[in-house]
mmCIF file with all atom_site columns, C-alpha atoms in Angstrom:
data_model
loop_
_atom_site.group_PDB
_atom_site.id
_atom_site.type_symbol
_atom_site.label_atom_id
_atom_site.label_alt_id
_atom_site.label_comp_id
_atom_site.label_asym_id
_atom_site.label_entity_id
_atom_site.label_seq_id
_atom_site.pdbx_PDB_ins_code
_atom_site.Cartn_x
_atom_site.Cartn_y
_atom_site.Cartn_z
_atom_site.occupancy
_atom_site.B_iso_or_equiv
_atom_site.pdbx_formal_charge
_atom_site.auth_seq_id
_atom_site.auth_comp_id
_atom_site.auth_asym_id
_atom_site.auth_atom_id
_atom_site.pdbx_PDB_model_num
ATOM 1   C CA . UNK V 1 1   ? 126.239 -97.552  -18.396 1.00 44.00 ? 221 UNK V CA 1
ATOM 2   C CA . UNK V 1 2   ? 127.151 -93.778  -17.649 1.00 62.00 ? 222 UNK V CA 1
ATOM 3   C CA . UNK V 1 3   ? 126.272 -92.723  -14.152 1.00 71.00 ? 223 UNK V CA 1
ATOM 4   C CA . UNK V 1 4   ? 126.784 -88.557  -15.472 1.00 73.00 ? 224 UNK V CA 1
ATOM 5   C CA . UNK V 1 5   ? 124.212 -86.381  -14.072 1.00 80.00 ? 225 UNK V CA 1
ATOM 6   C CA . UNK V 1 6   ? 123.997 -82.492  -14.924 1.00 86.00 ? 226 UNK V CA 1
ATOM 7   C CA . UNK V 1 7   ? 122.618 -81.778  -11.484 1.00 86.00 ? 227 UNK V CA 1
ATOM 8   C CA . UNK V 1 8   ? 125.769 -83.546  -9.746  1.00 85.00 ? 228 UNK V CA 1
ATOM 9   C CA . UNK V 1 9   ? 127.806 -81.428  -12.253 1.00 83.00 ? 229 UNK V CA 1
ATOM 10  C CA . UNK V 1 10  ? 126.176 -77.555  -11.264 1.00 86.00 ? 230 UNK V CA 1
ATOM 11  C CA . UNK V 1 11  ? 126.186 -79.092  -7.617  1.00 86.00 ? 231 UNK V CA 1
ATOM 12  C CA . UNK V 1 12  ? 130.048 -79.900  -7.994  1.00 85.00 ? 232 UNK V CA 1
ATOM 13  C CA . UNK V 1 13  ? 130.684 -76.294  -9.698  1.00 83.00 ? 233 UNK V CA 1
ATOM 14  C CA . UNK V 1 14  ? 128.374 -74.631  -7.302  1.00 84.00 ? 234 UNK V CA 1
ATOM 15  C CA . UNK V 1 15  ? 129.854 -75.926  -3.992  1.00 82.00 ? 235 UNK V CA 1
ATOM 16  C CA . UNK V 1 16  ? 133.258 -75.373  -5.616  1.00 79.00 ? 236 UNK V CA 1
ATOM 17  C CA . UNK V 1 17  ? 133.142 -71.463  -5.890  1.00 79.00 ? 237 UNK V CA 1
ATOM 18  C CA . UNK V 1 18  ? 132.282 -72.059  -9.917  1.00 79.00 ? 238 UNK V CA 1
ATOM 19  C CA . UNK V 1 19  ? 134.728 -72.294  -12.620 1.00 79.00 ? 239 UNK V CA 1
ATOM 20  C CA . UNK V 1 20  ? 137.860 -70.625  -12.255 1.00 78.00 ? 240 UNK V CA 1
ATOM 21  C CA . UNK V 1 21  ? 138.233 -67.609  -14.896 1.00 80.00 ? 241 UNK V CA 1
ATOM 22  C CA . UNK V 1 22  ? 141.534 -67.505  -16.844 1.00 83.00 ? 242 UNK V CA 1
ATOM 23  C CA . UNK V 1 23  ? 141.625 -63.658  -17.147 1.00 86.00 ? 243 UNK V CA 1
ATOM 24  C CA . UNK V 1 24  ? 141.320 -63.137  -13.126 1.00 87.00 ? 244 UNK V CA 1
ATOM 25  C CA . UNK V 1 25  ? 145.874 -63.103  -12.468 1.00 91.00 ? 245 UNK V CA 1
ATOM 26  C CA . UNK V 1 26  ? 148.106 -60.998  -10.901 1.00 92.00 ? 246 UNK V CA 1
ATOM 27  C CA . UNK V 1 27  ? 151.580 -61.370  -11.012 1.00 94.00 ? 247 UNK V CA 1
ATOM 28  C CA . UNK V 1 28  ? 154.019 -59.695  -8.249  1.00 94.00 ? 248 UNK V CA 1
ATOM 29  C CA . UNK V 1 29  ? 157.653 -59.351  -9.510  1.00 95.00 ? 249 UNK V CA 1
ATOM 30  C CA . UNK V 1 30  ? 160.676 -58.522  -7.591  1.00 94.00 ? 250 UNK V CA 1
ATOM 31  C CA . UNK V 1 31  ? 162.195 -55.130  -6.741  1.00 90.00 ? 251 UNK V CA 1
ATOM 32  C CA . UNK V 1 32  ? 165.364 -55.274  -9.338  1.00 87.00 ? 252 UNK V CA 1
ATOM 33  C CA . UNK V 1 33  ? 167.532 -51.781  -9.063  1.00 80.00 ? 253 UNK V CA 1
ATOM 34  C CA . UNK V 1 34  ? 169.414 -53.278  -5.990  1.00 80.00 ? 254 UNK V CA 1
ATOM 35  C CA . UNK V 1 35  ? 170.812 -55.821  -8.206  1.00 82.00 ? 255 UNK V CA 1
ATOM 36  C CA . UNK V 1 36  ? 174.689 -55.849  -8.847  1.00 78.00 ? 256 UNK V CA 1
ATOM 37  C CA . UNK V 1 37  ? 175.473 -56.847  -12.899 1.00 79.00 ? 257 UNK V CA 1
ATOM 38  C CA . UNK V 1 38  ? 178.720 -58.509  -13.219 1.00 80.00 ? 258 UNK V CA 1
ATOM 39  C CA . UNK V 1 39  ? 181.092 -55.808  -14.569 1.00 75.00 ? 259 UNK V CA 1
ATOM 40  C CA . UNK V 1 40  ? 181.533 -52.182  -13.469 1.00 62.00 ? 260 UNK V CA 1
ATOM 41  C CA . UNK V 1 41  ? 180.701 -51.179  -16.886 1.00 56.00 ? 261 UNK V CA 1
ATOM 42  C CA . UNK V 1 42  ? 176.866 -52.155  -16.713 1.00 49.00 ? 262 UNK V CA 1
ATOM 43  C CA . UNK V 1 43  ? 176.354 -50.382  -13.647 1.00 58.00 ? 263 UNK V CA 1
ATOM 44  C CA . UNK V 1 44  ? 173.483 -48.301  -15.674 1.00 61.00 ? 264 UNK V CA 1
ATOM 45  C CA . UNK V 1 45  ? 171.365 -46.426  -13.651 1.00 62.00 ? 265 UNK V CA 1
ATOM 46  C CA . UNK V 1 46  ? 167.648 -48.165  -13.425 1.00 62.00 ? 266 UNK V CA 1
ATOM 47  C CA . UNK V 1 47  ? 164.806 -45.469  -13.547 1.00 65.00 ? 267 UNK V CA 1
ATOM 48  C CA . UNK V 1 48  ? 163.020 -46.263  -10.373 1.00 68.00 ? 268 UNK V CA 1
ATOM 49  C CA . UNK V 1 49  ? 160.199 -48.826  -11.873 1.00 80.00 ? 269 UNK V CA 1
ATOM 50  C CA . UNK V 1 50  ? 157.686 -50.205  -9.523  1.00 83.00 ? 270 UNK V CA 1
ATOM 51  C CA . UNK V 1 51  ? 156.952 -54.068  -10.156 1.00 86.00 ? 271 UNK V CA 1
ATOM 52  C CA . UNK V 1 52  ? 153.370 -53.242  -9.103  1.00 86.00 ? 272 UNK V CA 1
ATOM 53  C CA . UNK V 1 53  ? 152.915 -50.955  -12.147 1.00 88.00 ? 273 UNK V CA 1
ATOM 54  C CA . UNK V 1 54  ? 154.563 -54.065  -14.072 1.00 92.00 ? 274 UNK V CA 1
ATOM 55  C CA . UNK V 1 55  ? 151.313 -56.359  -12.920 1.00 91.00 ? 275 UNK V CA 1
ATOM 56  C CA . UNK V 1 56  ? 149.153 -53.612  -14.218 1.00 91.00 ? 276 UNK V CA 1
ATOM 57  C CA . UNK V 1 57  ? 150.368 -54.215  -17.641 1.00 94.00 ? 277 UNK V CA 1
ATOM 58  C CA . UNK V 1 58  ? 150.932 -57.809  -17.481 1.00 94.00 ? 278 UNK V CA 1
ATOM 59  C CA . UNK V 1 59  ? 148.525 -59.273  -20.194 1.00 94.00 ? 279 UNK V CA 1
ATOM 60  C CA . UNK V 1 60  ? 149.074 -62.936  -19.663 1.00 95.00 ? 280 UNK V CA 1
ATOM 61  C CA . UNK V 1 61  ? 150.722 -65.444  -17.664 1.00 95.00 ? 281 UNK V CA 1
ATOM 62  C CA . UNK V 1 62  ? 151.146 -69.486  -16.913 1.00 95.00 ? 282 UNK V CA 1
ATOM 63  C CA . UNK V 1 63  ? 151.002 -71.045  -13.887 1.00 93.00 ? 283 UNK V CA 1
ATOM 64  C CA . UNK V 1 64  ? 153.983 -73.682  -14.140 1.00 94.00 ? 284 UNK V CA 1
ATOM 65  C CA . UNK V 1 65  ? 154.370 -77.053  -15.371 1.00 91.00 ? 285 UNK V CA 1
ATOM 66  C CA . UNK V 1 66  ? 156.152 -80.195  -13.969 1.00 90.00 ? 286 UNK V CA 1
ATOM 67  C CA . UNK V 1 67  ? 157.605 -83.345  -15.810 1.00 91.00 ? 287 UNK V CA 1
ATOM 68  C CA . UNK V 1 68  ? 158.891 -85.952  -14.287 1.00 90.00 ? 288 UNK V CA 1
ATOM 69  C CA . UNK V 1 69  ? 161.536 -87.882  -16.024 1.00 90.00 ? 289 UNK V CA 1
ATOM 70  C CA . UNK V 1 70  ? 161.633 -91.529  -16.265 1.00 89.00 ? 290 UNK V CA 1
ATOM 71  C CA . UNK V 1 71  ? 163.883 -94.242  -17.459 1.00 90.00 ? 291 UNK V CA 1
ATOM 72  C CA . UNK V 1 72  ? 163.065 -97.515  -17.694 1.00 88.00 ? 292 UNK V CA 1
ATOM 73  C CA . UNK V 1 73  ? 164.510 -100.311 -15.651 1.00 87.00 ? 293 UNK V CA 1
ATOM 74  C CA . UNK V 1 74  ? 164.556 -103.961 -16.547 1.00 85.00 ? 294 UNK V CA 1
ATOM 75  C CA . UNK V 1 75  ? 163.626 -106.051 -13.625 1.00 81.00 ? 295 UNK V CA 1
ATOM 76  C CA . UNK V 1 76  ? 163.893 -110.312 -14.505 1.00 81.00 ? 296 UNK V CA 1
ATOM 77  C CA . UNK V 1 77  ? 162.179 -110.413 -18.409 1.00 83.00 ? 297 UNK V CA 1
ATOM 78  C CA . UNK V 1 78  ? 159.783 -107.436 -17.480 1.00 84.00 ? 298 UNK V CA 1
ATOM 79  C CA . UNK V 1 79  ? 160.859 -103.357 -17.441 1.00 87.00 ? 299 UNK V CA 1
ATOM 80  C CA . UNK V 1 80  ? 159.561 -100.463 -15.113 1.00 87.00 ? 300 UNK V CA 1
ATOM 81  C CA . UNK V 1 81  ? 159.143 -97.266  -15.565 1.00 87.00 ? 301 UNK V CA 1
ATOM 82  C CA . UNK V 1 82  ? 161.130 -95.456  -12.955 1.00 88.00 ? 302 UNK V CA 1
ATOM 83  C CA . UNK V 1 83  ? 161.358 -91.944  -12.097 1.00 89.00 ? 303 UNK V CA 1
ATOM 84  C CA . UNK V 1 84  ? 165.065 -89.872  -12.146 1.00 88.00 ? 304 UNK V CA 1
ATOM 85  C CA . UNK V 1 85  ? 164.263 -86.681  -12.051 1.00 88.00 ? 305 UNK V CA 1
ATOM 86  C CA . UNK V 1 86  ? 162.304 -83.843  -12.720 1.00 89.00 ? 306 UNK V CA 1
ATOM 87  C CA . UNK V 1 87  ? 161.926 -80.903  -15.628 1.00 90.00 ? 307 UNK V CA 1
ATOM 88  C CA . UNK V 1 88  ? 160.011 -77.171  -14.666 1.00 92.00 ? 308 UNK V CA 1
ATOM 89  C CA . UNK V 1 89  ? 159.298 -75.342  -18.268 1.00 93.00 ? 309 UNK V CA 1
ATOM 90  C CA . UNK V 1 90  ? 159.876 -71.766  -18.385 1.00 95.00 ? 310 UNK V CA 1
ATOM 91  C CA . UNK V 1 91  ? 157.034 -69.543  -17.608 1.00 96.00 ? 311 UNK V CA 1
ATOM 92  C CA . UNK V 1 92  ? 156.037 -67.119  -20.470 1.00 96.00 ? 312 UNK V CA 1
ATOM 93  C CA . UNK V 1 93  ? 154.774 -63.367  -19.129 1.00 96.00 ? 313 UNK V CA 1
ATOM 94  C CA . UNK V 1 94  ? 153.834 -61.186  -21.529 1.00 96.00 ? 314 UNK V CA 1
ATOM 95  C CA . UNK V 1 95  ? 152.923 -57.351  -21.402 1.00 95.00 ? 315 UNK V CA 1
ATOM 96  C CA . UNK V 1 96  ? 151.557 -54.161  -22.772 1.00 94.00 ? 316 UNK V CA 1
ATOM 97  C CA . UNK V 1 97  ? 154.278 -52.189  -24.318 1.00 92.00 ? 317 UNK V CA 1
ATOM 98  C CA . UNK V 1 98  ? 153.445 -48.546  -22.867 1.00 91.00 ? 318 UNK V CA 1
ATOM 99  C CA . UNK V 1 99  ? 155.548 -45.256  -24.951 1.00 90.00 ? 319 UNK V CA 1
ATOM 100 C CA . UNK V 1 100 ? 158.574 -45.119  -21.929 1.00 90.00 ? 320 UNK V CA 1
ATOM 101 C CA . UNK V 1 101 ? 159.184 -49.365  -23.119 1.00 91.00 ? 321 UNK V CA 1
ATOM 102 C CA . UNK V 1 102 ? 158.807 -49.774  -19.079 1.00 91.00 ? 322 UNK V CA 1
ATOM 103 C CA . UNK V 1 103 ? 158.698 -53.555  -19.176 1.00 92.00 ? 323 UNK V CA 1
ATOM 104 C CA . UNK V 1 104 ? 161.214 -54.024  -21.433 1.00 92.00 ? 324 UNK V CA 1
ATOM 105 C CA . UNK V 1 105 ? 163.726 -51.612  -19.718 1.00 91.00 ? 325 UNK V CA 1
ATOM 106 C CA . UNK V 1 106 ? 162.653 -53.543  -16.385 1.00 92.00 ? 326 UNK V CA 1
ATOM 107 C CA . UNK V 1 107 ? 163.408 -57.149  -18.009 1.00 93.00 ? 327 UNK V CA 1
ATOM 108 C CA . UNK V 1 108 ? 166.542 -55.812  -20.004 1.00 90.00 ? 328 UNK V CA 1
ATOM 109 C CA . UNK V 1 109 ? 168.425 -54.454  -16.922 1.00 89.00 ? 329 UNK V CA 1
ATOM 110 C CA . UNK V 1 110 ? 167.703 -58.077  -15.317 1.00 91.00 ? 330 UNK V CA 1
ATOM 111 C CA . UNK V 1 111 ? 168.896 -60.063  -18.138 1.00 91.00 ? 331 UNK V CA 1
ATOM 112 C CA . UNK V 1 112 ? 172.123 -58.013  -18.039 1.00 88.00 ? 332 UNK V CA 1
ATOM 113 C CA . UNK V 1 113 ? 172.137 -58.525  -14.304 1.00 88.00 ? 333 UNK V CA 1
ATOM 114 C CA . UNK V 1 114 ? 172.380 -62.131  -15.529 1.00 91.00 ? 334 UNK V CA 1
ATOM 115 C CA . UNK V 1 115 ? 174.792 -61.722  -18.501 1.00 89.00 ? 335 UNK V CA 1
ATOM 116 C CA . UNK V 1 116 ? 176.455 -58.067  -19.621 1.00 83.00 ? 336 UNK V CA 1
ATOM 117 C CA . UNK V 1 117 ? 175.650 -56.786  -22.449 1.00 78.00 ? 337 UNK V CA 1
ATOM 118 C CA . UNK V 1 118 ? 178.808 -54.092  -23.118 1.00 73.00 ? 338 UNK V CA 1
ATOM 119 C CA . UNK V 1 119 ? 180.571 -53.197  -26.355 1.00 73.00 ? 339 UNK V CA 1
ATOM 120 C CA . UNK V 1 120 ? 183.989 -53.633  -26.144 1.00 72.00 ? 340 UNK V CA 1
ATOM 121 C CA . UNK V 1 121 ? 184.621 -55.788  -23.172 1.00 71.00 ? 341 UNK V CA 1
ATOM 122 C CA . UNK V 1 122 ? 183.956 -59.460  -22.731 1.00 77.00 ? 342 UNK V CA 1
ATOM 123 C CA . UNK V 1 123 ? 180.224 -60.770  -21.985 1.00 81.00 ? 343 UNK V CA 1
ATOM 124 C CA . UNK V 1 124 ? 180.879 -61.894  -18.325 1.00 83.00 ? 344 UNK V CA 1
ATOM 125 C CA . UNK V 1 125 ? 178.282 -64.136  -16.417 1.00 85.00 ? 345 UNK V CA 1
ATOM 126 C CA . UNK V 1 126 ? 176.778 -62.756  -13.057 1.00 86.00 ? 346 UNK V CA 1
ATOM 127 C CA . UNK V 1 127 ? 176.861 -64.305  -9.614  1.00 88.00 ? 347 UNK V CA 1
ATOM 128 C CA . UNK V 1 128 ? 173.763 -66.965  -9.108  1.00 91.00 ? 348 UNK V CA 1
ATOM 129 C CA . UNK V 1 129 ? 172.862 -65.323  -6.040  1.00 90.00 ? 349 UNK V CA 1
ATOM 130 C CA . UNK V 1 130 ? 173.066 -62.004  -7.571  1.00 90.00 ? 350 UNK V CA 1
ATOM 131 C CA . UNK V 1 131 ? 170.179 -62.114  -9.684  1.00 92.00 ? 351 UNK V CA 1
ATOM 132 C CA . UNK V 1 132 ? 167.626 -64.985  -8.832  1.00 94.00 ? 352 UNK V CA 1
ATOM 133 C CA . UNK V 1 133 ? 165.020 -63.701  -7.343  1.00 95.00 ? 353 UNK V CA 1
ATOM 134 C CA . UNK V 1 134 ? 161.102 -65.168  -6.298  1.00 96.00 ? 354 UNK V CA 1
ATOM 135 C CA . UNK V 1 135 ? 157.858 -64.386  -8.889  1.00 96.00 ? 355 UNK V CA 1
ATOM 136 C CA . UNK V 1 136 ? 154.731 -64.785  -7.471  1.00 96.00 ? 356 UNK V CA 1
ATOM 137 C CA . UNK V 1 137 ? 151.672 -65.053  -9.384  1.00 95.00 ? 357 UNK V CA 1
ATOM 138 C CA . UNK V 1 138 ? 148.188 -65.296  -8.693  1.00 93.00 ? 358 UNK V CA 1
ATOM 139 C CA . UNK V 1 139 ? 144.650 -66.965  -9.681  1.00 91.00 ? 359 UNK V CA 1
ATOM 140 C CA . UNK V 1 140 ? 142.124 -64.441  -7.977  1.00 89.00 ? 360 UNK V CA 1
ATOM 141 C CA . UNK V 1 141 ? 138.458 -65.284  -8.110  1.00 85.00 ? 361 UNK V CA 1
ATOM 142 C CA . UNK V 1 142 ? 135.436 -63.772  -9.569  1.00 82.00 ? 362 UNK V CA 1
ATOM 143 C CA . UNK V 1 143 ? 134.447 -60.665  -7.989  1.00 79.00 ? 363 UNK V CA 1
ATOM 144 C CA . UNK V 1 144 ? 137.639 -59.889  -5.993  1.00 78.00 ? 364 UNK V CA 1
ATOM 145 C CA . UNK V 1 145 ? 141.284 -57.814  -6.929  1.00 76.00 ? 365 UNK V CA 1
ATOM 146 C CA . UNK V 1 146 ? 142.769 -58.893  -3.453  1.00 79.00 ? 366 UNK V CA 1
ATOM 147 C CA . UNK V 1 147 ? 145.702 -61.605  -3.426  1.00 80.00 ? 367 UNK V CA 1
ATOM 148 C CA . UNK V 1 148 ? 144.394 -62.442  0.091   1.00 80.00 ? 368 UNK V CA 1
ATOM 149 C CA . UNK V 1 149 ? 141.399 -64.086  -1.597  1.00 82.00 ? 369 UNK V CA 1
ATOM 150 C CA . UNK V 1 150 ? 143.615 -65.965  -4.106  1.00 85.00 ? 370 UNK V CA 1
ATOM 151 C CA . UNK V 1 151 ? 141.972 -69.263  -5.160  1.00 88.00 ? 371 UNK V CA 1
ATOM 152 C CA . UNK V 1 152 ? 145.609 -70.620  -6.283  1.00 91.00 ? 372 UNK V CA 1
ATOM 153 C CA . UNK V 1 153 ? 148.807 -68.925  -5.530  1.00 93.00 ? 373 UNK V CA 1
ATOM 154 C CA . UNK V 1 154 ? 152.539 -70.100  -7.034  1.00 96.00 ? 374 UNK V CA 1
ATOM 155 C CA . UNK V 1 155 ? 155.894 -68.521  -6.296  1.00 96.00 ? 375 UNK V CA 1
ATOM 156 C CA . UNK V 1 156 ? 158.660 -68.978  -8.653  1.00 97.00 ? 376 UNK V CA 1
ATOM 157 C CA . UNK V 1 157 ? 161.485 -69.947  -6.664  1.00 96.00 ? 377 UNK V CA 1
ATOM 158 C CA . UNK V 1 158 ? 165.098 -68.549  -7.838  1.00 96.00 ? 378 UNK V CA 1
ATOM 159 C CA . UNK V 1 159 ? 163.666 -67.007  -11.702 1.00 96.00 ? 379 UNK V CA 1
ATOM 160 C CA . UNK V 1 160 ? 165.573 -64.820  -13.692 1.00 96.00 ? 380 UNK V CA 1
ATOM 161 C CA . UNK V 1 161 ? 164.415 -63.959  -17.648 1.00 96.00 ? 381 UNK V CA 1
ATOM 162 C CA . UNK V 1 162 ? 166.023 -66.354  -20.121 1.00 96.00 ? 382 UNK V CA 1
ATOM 163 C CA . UNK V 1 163 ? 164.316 -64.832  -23.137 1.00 95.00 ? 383 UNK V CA 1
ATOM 164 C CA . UNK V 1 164 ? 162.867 -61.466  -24.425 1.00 94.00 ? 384 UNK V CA 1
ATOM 165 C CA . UNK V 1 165 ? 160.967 -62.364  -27.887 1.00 93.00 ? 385 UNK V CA 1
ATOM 166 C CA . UNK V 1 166 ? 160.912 -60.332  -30.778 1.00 90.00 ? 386 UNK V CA 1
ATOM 167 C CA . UNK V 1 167 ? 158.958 -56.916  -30.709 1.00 88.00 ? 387 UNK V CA 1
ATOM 168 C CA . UNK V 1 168 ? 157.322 -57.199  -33.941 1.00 85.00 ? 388 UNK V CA 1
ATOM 169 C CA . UNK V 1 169 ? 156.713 -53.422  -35.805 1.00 84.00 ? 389 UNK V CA 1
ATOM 170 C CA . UNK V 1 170 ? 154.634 -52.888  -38.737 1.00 81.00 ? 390 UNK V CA 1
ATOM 171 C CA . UNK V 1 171 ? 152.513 -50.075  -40.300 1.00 80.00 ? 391 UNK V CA 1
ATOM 172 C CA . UNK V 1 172 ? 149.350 -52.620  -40.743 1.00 75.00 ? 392 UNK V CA 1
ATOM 173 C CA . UNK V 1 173 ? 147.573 -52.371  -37.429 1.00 68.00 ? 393 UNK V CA 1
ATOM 174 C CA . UNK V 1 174 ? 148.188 -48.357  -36.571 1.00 75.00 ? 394 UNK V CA 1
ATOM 175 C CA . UNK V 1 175 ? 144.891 -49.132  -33.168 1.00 78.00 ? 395 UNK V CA 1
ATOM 176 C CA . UNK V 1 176 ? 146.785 -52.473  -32.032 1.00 81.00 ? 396 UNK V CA 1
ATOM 177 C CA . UNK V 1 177 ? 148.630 -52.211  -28.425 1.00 85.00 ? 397 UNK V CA 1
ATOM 178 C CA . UNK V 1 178 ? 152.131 -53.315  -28.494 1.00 89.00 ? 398 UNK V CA 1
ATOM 179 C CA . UNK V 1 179 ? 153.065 -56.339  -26.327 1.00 92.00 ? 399 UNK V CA 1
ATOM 180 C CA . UNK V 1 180 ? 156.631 -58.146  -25.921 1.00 94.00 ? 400 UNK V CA 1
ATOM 181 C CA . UNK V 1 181 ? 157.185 -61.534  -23.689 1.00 96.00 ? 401 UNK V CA 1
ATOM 182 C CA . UNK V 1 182 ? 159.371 -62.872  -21.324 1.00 96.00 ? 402 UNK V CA 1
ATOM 183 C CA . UNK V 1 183 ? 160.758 -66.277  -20.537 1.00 97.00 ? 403 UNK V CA 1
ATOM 184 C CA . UNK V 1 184 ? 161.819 -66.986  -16.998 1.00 97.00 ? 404 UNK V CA 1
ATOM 185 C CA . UNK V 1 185 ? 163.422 -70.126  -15.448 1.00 96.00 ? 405 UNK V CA 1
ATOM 186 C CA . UNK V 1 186 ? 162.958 -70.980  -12.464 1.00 96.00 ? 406 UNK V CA 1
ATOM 187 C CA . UNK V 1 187 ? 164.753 -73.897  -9.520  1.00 95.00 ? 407 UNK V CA 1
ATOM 188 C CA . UNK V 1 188 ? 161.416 -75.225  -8.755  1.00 94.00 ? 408 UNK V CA 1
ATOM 189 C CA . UNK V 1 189 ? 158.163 -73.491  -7.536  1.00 94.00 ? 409 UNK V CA 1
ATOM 190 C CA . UNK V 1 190 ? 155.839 -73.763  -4.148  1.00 95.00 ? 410 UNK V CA 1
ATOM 191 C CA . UNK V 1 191 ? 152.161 -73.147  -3.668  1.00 93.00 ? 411 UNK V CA 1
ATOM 192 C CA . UNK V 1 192 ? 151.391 -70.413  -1.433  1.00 87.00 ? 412 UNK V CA 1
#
């Protein structure tokens, strides 16, 4: 016996706000020129880039994930499932690729914030501290651009870009916007 009723449903969605809309995101990322790459020799200079122009051209984005691992523990003849710890995926941003590769200058300085990237010289690891930094990103509602009004807010606590995919070029698709993604880890992330 089902006790489903389409009226409770619309009265559930109704009194809820109504469904939340996938393609209603912002994403806020950090202010990175400040930050110090590990060797003298990577000291590029950073055109001024404003994150906000970043979240303009931000095409998709994932609110994180969380997996908690178990083991299992034998207790007498029977055996529990126990929890030990816990797993955050990377979160995958991806963008519009705009003629001045803005984004990809933006995440490329980072990642050699967090790694260098010089000919010559040794690859040398930067400080922790020196390039973690929060992401924010945002589920807005129908009908509104403000963050204020967010439905469901995250901040990524401590990411920094793991992974910059392939940009893929071809002379098929001459109309089709260019678009590159980004990987970033993260310690653990809080709701806002």
């Amino acid at each position: 016996m089902s006790n489903f009723n389409t009226e409770k449903l619309r009265s559930l969605i109704a009194e809820s706000g109504g469904l939340a809309s996938p393609n209603r995101f912002m994403v806020l990322l950090p202010t990175i020129a400040s930050m110090i790459p590990p060797t003298a020799a990577a000291r590029e200079k950073l055109q001024p880039i404003d994150p906000a122009d970043l979240s303009l051209i931000c095409t998709s984005a994932q609110i994180p994930s969380k997996q908690i691992n178990v083991m299992s523990r034998e207790i007498g003849v029977g055996t529990k499932s126990v929890a030990n710890g816990q797993v955050f995926a990377a979160v995958n941003l991806s963008f519009y690729l705009t003629d001045d590769y803005v984004a990809r200058k933006y995440f490329q300085y980072w990642m050699n914030c967090v790694v260098s990237q010089d000919l010559g010289v040794p690859m040398y690891a930067g400080y922790y501290e020196n390039y973690v930094k929060d992401v924010n990103i945002y589920q807005l509602p129908r009908g509104s651009d403000s963050i204020s009004k967010a439905v469901y807010a995250v901040t990524l606590v401590d990411a920094f870009p793991t992974q910059m995919e392939l940009i893929q070029l071809n002379n098929q698709a001459q109309t089709t916007a260019m678009e590159m993604t980004i990987s970033l880890a993260y310690k653990t992330y809080k709701t806002i």
